[in-house]
Structures are given as structure tokens and as C-alpha cells.
Coordinates of C-alpha atoms in Angstrom, one line a residue:
X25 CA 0.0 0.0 0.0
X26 CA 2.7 2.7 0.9
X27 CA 5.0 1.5 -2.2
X28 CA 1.8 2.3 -4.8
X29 CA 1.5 5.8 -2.9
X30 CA 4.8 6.0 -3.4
X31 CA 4.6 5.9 -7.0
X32 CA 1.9 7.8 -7.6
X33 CA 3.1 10.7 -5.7
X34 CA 6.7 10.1 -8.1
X35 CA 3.9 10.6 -11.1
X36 CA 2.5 13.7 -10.0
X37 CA 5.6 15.3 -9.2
X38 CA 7.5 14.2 -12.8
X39 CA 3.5 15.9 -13.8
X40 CA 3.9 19.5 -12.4
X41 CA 7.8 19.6 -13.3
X42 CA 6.8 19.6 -17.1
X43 CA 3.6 21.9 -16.5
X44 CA 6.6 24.4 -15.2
X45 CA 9.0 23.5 -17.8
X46 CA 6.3 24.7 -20.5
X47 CA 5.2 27.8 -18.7
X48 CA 9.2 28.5 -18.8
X49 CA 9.3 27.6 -22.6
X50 CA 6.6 29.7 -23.5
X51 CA 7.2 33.1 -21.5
X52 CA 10.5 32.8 -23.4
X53 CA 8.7 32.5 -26.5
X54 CA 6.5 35.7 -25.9
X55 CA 9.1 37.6 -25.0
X56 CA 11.2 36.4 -27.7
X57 CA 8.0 37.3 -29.9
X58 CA 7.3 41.4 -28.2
X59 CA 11.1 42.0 -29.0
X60 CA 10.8 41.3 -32.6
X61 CA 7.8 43.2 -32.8
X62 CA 9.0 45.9 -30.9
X63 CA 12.3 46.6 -33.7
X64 CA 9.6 45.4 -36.5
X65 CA 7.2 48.4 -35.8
X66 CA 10.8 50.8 -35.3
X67 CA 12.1 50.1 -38.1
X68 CA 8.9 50.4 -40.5
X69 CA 8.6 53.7 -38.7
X70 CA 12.4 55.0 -39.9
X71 CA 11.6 53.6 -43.6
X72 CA 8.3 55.7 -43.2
X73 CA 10.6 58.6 -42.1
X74 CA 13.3 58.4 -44.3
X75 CA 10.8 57.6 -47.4
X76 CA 9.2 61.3 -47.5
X77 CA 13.1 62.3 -48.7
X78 CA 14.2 59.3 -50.6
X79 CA 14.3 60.3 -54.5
X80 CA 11.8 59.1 -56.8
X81 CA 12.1 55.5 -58.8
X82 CA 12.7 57.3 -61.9
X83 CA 15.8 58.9 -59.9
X84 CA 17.9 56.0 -59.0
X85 CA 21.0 55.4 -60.6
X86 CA 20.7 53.4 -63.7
X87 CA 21.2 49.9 -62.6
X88 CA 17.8 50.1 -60.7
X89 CA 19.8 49.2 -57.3
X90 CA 18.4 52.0 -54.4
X91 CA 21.3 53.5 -52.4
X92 CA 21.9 53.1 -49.0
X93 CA 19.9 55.6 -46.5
X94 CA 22.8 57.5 -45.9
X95 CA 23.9 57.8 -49.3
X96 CA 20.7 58.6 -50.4
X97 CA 20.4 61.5 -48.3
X98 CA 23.8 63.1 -49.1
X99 CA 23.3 62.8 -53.1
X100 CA 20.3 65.0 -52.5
X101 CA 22.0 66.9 -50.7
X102 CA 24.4 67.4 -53.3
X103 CA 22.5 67.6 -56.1
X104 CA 20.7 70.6 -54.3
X105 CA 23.9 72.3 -54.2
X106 CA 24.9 71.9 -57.8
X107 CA 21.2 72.5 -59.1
X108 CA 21.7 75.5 -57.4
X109 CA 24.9 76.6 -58.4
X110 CA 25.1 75.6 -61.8
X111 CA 23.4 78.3 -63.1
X112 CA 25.5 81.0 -61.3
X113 CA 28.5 79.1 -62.7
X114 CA 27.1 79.4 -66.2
X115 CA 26.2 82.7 -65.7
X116 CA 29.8 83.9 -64.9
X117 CA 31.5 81.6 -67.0
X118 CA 29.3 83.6 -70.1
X119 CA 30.1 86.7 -69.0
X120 CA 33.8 86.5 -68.5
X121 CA 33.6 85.1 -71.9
X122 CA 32.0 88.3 -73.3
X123 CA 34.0 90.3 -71.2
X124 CA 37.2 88.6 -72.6
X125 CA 35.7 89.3 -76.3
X126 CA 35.1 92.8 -75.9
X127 CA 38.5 94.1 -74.8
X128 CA 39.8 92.0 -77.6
X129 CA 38.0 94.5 -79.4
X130 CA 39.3 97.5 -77.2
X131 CA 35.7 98.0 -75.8
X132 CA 36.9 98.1 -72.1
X133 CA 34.0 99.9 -70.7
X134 CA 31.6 96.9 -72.4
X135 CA 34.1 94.1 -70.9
X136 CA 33.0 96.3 -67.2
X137 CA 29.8 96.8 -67.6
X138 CA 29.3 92.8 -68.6
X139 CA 31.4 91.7 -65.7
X140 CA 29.5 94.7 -62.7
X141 CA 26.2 92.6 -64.1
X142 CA 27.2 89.1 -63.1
X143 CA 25.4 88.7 -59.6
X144 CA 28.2 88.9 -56.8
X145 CA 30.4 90.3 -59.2
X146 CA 31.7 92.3 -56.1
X147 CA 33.0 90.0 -53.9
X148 CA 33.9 87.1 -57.0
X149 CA 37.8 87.9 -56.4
X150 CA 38.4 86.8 -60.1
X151 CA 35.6 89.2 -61.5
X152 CA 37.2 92.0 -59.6
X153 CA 40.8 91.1 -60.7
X154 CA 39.4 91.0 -64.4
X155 CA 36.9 94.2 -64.0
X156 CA 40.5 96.1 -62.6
X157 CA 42.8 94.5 -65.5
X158 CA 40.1 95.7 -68.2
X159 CA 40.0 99.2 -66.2
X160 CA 44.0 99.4 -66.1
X161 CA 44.4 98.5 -70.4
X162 CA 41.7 101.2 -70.8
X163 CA 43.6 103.8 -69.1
X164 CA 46.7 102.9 -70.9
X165 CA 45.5 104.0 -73.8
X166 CA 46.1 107.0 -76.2
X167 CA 44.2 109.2 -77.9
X168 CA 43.9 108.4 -81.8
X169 CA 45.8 111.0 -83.8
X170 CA 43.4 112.2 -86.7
X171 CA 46.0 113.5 -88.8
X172 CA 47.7 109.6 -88.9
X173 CA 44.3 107.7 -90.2
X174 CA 45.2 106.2 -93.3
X175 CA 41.8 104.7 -95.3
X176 CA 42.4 101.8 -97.8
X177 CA 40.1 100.4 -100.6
X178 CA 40.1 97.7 -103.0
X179 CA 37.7 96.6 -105.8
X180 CA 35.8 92.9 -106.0
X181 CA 39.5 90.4 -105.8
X182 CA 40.2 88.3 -108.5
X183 CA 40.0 84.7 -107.3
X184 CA 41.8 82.9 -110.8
X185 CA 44.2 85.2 -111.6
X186 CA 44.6 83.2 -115.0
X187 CA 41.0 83.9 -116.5
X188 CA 41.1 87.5 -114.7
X189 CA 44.3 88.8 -116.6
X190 CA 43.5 86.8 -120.2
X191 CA 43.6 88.4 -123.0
X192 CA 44.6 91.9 -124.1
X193 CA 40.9 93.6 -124.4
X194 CA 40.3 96.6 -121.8
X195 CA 38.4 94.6 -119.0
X196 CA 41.9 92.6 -118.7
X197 CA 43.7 95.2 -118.8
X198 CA 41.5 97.1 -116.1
X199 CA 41.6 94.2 -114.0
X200 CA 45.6 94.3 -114.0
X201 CA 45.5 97.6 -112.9
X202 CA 42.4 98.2 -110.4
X203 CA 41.8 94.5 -109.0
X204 CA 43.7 92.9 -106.1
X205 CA 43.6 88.8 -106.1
X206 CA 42.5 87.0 -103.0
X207 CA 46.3 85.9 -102.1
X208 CA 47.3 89.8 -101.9
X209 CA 44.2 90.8 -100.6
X210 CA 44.7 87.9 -97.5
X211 CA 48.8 89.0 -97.3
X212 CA 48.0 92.4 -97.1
X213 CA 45.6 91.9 -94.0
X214 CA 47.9 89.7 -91.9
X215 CA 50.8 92.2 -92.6
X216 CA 49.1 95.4 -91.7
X217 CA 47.7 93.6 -88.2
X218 CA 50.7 92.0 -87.6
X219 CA 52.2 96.0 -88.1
X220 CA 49.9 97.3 -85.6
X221 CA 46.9 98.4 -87.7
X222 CA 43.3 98.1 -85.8
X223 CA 40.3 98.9 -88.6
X224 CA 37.9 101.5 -87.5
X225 CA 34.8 102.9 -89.0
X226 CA 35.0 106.6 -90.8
X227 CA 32.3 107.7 -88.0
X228 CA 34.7 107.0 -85.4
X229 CA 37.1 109.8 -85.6
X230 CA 34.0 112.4 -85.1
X231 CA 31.3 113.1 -82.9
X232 CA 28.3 114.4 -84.4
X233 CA 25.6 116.2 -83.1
X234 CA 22.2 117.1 -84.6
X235 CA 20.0 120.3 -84.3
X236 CA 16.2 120.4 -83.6
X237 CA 16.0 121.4 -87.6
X238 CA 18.1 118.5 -88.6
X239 CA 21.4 120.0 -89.2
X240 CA 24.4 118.1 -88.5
X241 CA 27.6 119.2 -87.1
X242 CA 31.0 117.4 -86.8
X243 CA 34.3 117.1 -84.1
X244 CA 37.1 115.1 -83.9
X245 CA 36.3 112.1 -81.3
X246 CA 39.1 112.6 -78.7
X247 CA 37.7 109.3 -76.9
X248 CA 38.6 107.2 -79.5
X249 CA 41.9 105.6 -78.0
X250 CA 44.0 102.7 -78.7
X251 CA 46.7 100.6 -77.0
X252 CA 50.1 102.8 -77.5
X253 CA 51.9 101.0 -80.5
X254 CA 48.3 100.4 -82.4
X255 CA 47.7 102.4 -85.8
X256 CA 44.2 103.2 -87.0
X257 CA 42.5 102.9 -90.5
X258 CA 39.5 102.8 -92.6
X259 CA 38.5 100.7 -95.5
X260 CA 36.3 100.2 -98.1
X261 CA 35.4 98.4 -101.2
X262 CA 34.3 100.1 -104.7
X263 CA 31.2 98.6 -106.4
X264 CA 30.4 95.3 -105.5
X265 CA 27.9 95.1 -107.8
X266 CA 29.0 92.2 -109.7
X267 CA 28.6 93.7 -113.1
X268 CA 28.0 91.8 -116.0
X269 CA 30.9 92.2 -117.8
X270 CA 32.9 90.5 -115.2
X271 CA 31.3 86.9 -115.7
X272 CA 34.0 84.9 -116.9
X273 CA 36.5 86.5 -115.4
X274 CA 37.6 84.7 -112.2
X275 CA 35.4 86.9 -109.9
X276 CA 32.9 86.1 -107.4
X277 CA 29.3 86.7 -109.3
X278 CA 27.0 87.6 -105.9
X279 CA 27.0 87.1 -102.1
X280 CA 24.5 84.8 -100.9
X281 CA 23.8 83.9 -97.5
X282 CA 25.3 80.2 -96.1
X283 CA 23.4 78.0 -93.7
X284 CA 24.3 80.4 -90.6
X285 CA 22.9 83.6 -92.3
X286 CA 26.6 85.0 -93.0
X287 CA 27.2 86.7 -95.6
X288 CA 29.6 84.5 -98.4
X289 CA 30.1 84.5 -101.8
X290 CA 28.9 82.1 -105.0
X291 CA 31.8 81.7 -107.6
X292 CA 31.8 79.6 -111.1
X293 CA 34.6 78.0 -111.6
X294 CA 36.2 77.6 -115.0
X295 CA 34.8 74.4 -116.2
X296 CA 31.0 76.0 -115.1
X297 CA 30.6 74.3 -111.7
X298 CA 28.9 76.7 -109.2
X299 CA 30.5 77.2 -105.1
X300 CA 30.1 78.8 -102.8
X301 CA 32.8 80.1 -100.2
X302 CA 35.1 83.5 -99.2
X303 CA 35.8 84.4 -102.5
X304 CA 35.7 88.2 -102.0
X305 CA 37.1 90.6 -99.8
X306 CA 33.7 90.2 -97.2
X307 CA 33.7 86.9 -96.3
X308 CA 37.2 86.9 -96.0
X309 CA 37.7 90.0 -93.2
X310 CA 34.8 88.8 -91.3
X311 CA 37.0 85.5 -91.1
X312 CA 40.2 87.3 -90.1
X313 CA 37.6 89.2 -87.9
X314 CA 36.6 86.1 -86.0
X315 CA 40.0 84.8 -85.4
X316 CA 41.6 87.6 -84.5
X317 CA 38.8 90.4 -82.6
X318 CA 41.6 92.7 -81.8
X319 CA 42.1 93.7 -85.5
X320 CA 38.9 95.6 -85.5
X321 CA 37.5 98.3 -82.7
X322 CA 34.1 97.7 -81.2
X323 CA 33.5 94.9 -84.6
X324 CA 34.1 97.8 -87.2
X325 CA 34.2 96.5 -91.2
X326 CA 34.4 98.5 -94.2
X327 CA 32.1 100.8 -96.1
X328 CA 30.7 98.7 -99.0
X329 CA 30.2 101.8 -102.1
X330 CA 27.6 100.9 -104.2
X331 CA 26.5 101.9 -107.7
X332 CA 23.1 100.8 -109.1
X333 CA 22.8 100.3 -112.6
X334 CA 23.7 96.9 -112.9
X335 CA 21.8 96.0 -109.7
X336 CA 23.6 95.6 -106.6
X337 CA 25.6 92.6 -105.2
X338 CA 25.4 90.5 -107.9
X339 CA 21.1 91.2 -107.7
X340 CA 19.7 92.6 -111.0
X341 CA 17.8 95.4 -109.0
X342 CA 17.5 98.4 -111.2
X343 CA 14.5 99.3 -112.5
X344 CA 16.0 98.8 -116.0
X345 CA 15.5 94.8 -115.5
X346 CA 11.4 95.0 -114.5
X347 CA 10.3 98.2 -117.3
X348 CA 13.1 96.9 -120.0
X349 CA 13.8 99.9 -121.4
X350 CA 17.0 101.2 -122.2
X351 CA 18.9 97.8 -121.8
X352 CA 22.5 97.1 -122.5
X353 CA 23.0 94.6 -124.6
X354 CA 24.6 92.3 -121.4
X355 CA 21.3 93.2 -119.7
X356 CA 19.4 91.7 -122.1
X357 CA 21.4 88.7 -122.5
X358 CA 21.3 87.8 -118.9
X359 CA 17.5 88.4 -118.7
X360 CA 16.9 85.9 -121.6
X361 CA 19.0 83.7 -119.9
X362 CA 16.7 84.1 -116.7
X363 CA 13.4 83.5 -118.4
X364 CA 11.7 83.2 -114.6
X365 CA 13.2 86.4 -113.0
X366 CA 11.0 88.2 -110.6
X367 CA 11.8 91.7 -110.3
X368 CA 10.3 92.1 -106.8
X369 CA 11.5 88.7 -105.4
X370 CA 15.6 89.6 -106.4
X371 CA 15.2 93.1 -104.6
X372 CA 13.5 91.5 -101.1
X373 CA 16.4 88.7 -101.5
X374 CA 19.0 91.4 -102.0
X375 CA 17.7 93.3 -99.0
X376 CA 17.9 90.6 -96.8
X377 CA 21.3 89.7 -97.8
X378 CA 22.4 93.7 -97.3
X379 CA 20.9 93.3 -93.8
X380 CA 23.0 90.3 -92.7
X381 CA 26.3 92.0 -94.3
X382 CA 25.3 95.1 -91.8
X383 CA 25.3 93.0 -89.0
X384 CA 28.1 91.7 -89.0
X385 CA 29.7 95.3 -89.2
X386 CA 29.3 96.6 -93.0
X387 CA 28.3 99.6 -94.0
X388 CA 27.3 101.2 -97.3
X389 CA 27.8 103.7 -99.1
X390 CA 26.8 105.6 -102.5
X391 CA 29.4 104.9 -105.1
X392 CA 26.7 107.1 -107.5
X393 CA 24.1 105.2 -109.8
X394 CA 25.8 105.3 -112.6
X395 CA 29.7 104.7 -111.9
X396 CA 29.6 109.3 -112.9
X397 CA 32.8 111.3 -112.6
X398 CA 31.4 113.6 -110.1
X399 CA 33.9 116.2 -110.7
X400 CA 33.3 116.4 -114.3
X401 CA 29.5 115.6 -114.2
X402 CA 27.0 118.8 -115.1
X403 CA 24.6 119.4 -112.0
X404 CA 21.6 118.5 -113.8
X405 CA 23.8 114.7 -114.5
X406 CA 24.3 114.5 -110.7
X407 CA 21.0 115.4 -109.6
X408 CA 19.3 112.7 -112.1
X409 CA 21.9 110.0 -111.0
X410 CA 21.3 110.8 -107.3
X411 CA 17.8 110.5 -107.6
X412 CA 18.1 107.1 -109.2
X413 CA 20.2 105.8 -106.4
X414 CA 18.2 106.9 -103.3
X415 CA 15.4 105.6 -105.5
X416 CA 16.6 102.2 -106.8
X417 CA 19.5 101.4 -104.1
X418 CA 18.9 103.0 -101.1
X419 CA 16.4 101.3 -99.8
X420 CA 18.0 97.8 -100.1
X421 CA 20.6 99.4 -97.8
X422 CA 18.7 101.1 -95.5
X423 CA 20.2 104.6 -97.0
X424 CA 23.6 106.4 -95.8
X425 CA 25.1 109.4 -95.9
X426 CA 28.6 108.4 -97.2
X427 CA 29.1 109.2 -101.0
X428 CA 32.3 107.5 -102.4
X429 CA 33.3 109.0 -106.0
X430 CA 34.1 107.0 -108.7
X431 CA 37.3 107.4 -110.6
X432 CA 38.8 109.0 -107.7
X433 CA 36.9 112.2 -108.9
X434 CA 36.0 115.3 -106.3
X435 CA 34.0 118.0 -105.9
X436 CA 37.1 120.6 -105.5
X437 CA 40.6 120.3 -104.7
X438 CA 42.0 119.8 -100.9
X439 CA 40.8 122.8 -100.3
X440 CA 37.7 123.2 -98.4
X441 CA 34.4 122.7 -99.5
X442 CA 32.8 125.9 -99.4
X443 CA 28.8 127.1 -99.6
X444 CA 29.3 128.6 -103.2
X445 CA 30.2 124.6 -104.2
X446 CA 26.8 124.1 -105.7
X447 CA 27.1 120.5 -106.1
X448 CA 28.2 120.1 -102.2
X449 CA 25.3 122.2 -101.2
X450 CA 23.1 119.6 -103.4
X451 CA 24.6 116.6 -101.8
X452 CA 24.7 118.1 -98.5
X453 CA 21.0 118.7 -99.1
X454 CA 20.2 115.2 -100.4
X455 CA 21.4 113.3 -96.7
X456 CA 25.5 112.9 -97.5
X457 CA 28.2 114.1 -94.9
X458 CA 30.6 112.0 -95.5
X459 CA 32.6 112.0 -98.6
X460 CA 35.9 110.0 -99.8
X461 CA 37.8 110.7 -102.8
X462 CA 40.9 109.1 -103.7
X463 CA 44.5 110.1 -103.0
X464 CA 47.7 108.3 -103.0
X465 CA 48.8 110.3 -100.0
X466 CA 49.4 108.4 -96.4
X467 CA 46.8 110.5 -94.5
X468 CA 44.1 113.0 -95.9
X469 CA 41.1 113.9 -93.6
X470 CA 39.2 117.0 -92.9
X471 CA 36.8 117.2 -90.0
X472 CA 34.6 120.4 -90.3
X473 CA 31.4 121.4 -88.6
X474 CA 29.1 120.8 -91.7
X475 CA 30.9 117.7 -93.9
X476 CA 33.9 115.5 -93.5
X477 CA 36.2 114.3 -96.0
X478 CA 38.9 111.6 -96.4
X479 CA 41.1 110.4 -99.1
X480 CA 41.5 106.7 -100.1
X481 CA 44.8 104.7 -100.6
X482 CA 44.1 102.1 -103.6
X483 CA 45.6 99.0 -102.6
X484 CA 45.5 97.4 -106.3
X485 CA 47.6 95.9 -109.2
X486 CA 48.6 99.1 -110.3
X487 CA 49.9 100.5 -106.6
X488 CA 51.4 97.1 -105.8
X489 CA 53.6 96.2 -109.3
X490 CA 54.8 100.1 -109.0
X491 CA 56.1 99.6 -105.7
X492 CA 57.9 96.6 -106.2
X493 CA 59.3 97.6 -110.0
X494 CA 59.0 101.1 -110.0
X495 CA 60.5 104.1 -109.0
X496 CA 58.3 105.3 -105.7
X497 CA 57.2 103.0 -103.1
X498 CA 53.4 104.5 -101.8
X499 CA 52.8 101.6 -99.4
X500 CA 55.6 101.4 -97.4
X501 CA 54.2 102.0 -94.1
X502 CA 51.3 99.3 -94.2
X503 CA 53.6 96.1 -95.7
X504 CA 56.5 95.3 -97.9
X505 CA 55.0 95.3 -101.3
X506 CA 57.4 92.8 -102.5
X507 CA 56.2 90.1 -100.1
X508 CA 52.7 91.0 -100.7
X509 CA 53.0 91.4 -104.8
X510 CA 51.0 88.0 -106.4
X511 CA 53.8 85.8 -108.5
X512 CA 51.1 85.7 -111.1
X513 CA 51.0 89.5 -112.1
X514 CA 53.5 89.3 -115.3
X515 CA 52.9 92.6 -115.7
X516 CA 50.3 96.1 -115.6
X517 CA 49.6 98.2 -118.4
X518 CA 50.0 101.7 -117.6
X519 CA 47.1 104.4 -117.0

């Protein structure tokens, strides 16, 4: 009896023991189970936190892979920065770049004002040290001296000197004495910058003012200065006009506009083929221009002289080609040729091309309708030409008030123009203020209240095979004319 109570009690002992063993197991188990909830529910709140500044999907880098939380954070952080920045950067970077182009060009005060604009120019230390550089070349400079401005000029440039000087009929003859070829032309550009020269317009040696009643007066411009050492000059260019009687010849036959809307030039070549390219003197400065800003002040060009009877840059213009009337027999020829021509269609296409040679820097000028020897011309001649080109050619250009005479003609000698000149007072009237004659002298210019006048160096075949082969040497001071002198020039008739 006391061995089965014995064993029973063993039973219900070995009972309890693994009733407490399980209550041990499972209190373990919960709390096991509360912990991992407990770091569960913290860390689905970070992820919640640090979501509302992750970047979107479409933001991760390319592999698809999401950064790390800390990485995440800093490339925003970043990226703020540079978004920020970038445009400042670009900002400065674009001025200092205009800046930099603009006292190439001697226009110091534009360089400052460009720079002064950036925001923070003022404490940017290399802004500052650029703004005081700019200010320092701009009051090293001299004052221009009026009675040294030498102004060059050239006809359209022979590009195949073998067609241009065939034969021995006048128009090769002419072109042996009047033309320059593209090689001289180029040569003589290089030498005269690499001599100092820096090409200015003919308004920038004055300052003019204007009266309530439209008269004009003029002064010298004592602001116009240049780096000691530099030499100004003026150029321009006689005709342009592509006349018909130069087909053939080697010359360019118009400007055209190329796919940037600059002004270059269509040539035919000698077996017929058409091109286009810098096959006259425009496209071929605004080239030199571009690579070298400091050869021109504030983007100056030449003055383009224009007559008007054969239509104007190489566009059949006149009025002559719409009423045929009074035709020349190369008129004619060339509007047979052109069975389609549209008198109203070439002068808008002209005008447009007259606009884009202005902006890059041109200006025009009147070389009289006709091609007239002022000089010798009755006023009743001048009056009727005049009229035709403010009529026919002036408003392609936009007008001027530069005359350039052909043949090198004049209204008087170097003396001044006076009020009993009767065919100054009709000019004067008609808009011009400017006139240009031509003289073989180094400097001729004459500022006066009421006009001013300049004479013109010829820089042709003439003035070049005389200063390398003849007795006087005219062109000394802009470049050795025996360097500049084209091989293929056997020879120039004389005048």
C-alpha cells in the first residue's frame, strides 16, 4: 500500500515539473516574440521617415539598385547644391567670356559693364581682378591721332588670276590695274595687323551732333583711344555690284547667305561648276575678324560703295530689268537667260542679304548710280543720278550718308568745300556728310562742322607692281610690297 502511494506521488511530481517547464518555454517565447515586434514596428517607422526624402524611382542610378539611406540622403544633398549653383557658374562663366571678347575689341568699358552685371560680381575675387585688369588696359590707352588715319580700298578680288588677266581687251587690262587677287588681298591683312593696324569705321574719328531742324555738325572724337603702338585705318570696297561684264573672269558673281545667315560668296569655276565660299574681300575679313577680334575696334568693317545700274551685289535690281527699257546689250542677254526672273523677289532677296552683311559690321555707301565722274558731271547729271540711287538702291541698304566717288573724282581740290560749291550744297542737301575721294597720300582727312572728307589709298595691281618695280614706293608703311606682290602679275599696263 505505501510502495503504490509511493509511485503515484513520483507521477505527480514528474507531472507538475513539465507543466513548469512549458510555462518556462513559453514566457521565453513571448518575449522572444514582443522583442521582434518591438524593432519590426521601429524600423517600419524610420523607412516611413526616411521615405518622405528618398528620390523618386525614376531617380535612382541606372542599374535600378536603391542607395543606402545614408547615401541617399547626401546625393540629395548634393545635387541641391549643384542645381543651385550651376546656373550661377554658367552665368559667370558667359560673362567672363563676353568680357574677354570685348576688350579683344578694345571696348573696355563693355568688358566692365558685362562683368559689374554678373550677380556677386563684387566679392567674386576673379571678376574684380578682371573688372581692374580691363580698367587698367583702358587707361593705358592713347588718344587716336586724326592727322595719322590712313583709309584703304580695294575693288571685288580676282580669285583665278589666269582667267582675270586673259587676253589683251580693256576689262583685262583694267583688271591688272584696279583689282587685287584674294592671295594679296589675305597677305595684305595679316601684314598690316601684324604692323599694328586696328580697322575703325569713318564715324569713329568724329562726334556728331544734330539740331532740332536736322542739321548736323561734326568734331574730332578725342575718346577714341587705342593701346600705344596700335595704328588706326578705314577701309572700303568700290562697287560690289558684280557687273555683267565681269562673268567669266575669275570673280565672285554675288553674295549669298550660307546656312548660318553670313554673308559669303557664289563663284563659277572655270569648267561652269557653281561654289560657294570667301571668294571676296567680305567673307574673307569677317573670317580674319573672327580669329583675330583685336584687328577691328568695337567689330568695325568697311564701307561697301555701291552703284546701281547693274543691280547691286550680284542682284539685277535696277529698275531697267522690271520696265526693259533702255537695256545694254549684257542686260538683255542675262535676262533671256533668266526667263523666270522676278523683279520684286531679287530686290527683297538682296535686301535681306544687305541686312545680314550690316550686321556683321558693314556699312554702305553711294558709289553714284551710274559709276559718274562727279567732278566732271553737269549738276543736272548729278541730280538725275542721285535720284536714281536713293530711288533704286537706297532702300536695299537702309540709306547712308557716305558718298564715295568713282574714278577717284571730287568735288574741288583739298581745299575746303565751301557754300558757293553748288554740287556740295546739293549733296549736303540730299542726306550725305561724308565724302571720300581718292589720293595716294598716307593721311588726308578734314573734319569740319558741316561735312567731312577723307582720301583713299588704292591698294590694287597698279599700286602694288609700281612699288615693287617702279620708282616710288606708296605703301611702305602698311607692308613690304614685294612680299605681298601675287607671282602671277607678269605685268600692268599703264594708265
Amino acid at each position: 500500500m505505501s510502495e503504490k502511494m509511493d509511485k503515484k506521488a513520483l507521477k505527480k511530481k514528474k507531472k507538475k515539473k513539465s507543466v513548469v517547464m512549458k510555462s518556462v518555454v513559453l514566457i521565453l517565447l513571448l518575449v522572444v516574440l514582443a522583442v521582434c515586434i518591438f524593432f519590426l514596428v521601429k524600423t517600419l517607422k524610420k523607412d516611413q521617415a526616411q521615405g518622405s526624402t528618398q528620390k523618386p524611382d525614376t531617380e535612382q542610378s541606372q542599374d535600378g539598385a536603391d542607395a543606402t539611406d545614408d547615401t541617399e540622403t547626401g546625393d540629395d544633398a548634393s545635387s541641391d547644391a549643384q542645381d543651385t549653383a550651376a546656373p550661377a557658374t554658367d552665368a559667370k562663366t558667359t560673362a567672363m567670356e563676353q568680357a574677354e571678347y570685348l576688350a579683344a575689341t578694345y571696348d573696355y568699358d563693355g568688358a566692365i559693364e558685362t562683368l559689374n552685371g554678373v550677380e556677386g560680381a563684387a566679392d567674386d575675387p576673379e571678376i574684380t581682378a578682371k573688372i581692374a585688369e580691363y580698367q587698367a588696359t583702358k587707361d593705358s590707352c592713347v588718344p587716336v591721332n586724326m592727322d595719322e588715319v590712313t583709309h584703304i580700298f580695294y575693288h571685288s578680288l580676282i580669285v583665278d588670276p589666269d582667267r582675270g588677266f586673259a587676253g589683251d581687251d580693256s576689262i583685262a587690262a583694267g583688271f591688272k590695274q584696279w583689282m587685287t587677287t584674294v592671295d594679296e588681298f589675305n597677305k595684305i591683312t595679316q601684314a598690316m595687323y601684324d604692323n599694328g593696324y586696328v580697322l575703325v569705321r569713318l564715324r569713329d574719328l568724329v562726334v556728331e551732333t544734330t539740331d532740332a531742324d536736322g542739321t548736323v555738325h561734326f568734331t574730332p572724337n578725342t575718346e577714341l583711344k587705342l593701346p600705344a603702338g596700335k595704328k588706326a585705318f578705314v577701309m572700303s570696297l568700290d562697287d560690289l555690284s558684280y557687273y555683267h561684264s565681269y562673268d567669266g573672269r575669275g570673280i565672285a558673281s554675288k553674295i549669298v547667305l550660307d546656312e548660318n545667315g553670313k554673308p559669303t560668296c557664289e563663284y563659277v569655276q572655270a569648267d561652269g561648276t557653281m561654289v560657294t565660299g570667301a571668294y571676296d574681300c567680305v567673307p574673307l575679313l569677317d573670317q580674319f575678324i573672327e580669329e583675330h577680334p583685336d584687328a577691328s575696334y568695337h567689330g568695325a568693317k568697311g564701307m561697301i560703295a555701291l552703284t546701281g545700274y547693274d543691280g547691286i551685289l550680284g542682284y539685277r535690281t535696277d529698275i531697267a530689268y522690271k520696265t526693259h527699257e533702255n537695256l545694254t546689250d549684257d542686260q538683255q542677254a542675262w535676262l533671256d537667260a533668266h526667263p523666270d526672273f522676278n523683279w520684286d523677289d531679287e530686290r527683297a532677296e538682296a535686301t535681306k542679304v544687305a541686312d545680314a552683311i550690316k550686321a556683321d559690321g558693314w556699312e554702305f555707301a553711294s558709289h553714284t548710280w551710274g559709276h559718274i565722274r562727279i567732278g566732271d558731271a553737269s549738276m543736272e547729271r548729278i541730280q538725275t543720278d542721285t535720284q536714281k540711287w536713293l530711288e533704286y538702291v537706297a532702300p536695299l541698304v537702309g540709306g547712308t550718308d557716305t558718298i564715295i566717288f568713282a574714278h577717284g573724282q571730287d568735288l574741288a581740290d583739298w581745299h575746303d568745300y565751301t557754300t558757293d560749291n553748288e554740287k556740295f550744297n546739293y549733296l549736303s542737301s540730299q542726306g550725305f556728310h561724308f565724302y571720300c575721294n581718292v589720293d595716294s597720300s598716307q593721311y588726308f582727312l578734314q573734319i569740319r562742322d558741316n561735312y567731312v572728307r577723307q582720301g583713299r589709298r588704292n591698294l590694287d595691281g597698279y599700286r602694288l607692281w609700281n612699288d615693287v618695280h617702279g620708282d616710288v614706293n606708296r605703301t611702305s608703311d602698311l607692308f613690304d610690297a614685294s612680299q605681298i606682290l601675287d607671282p602671277r602679275r607678269t605685268d600692268v599696263p599703264a594708265l
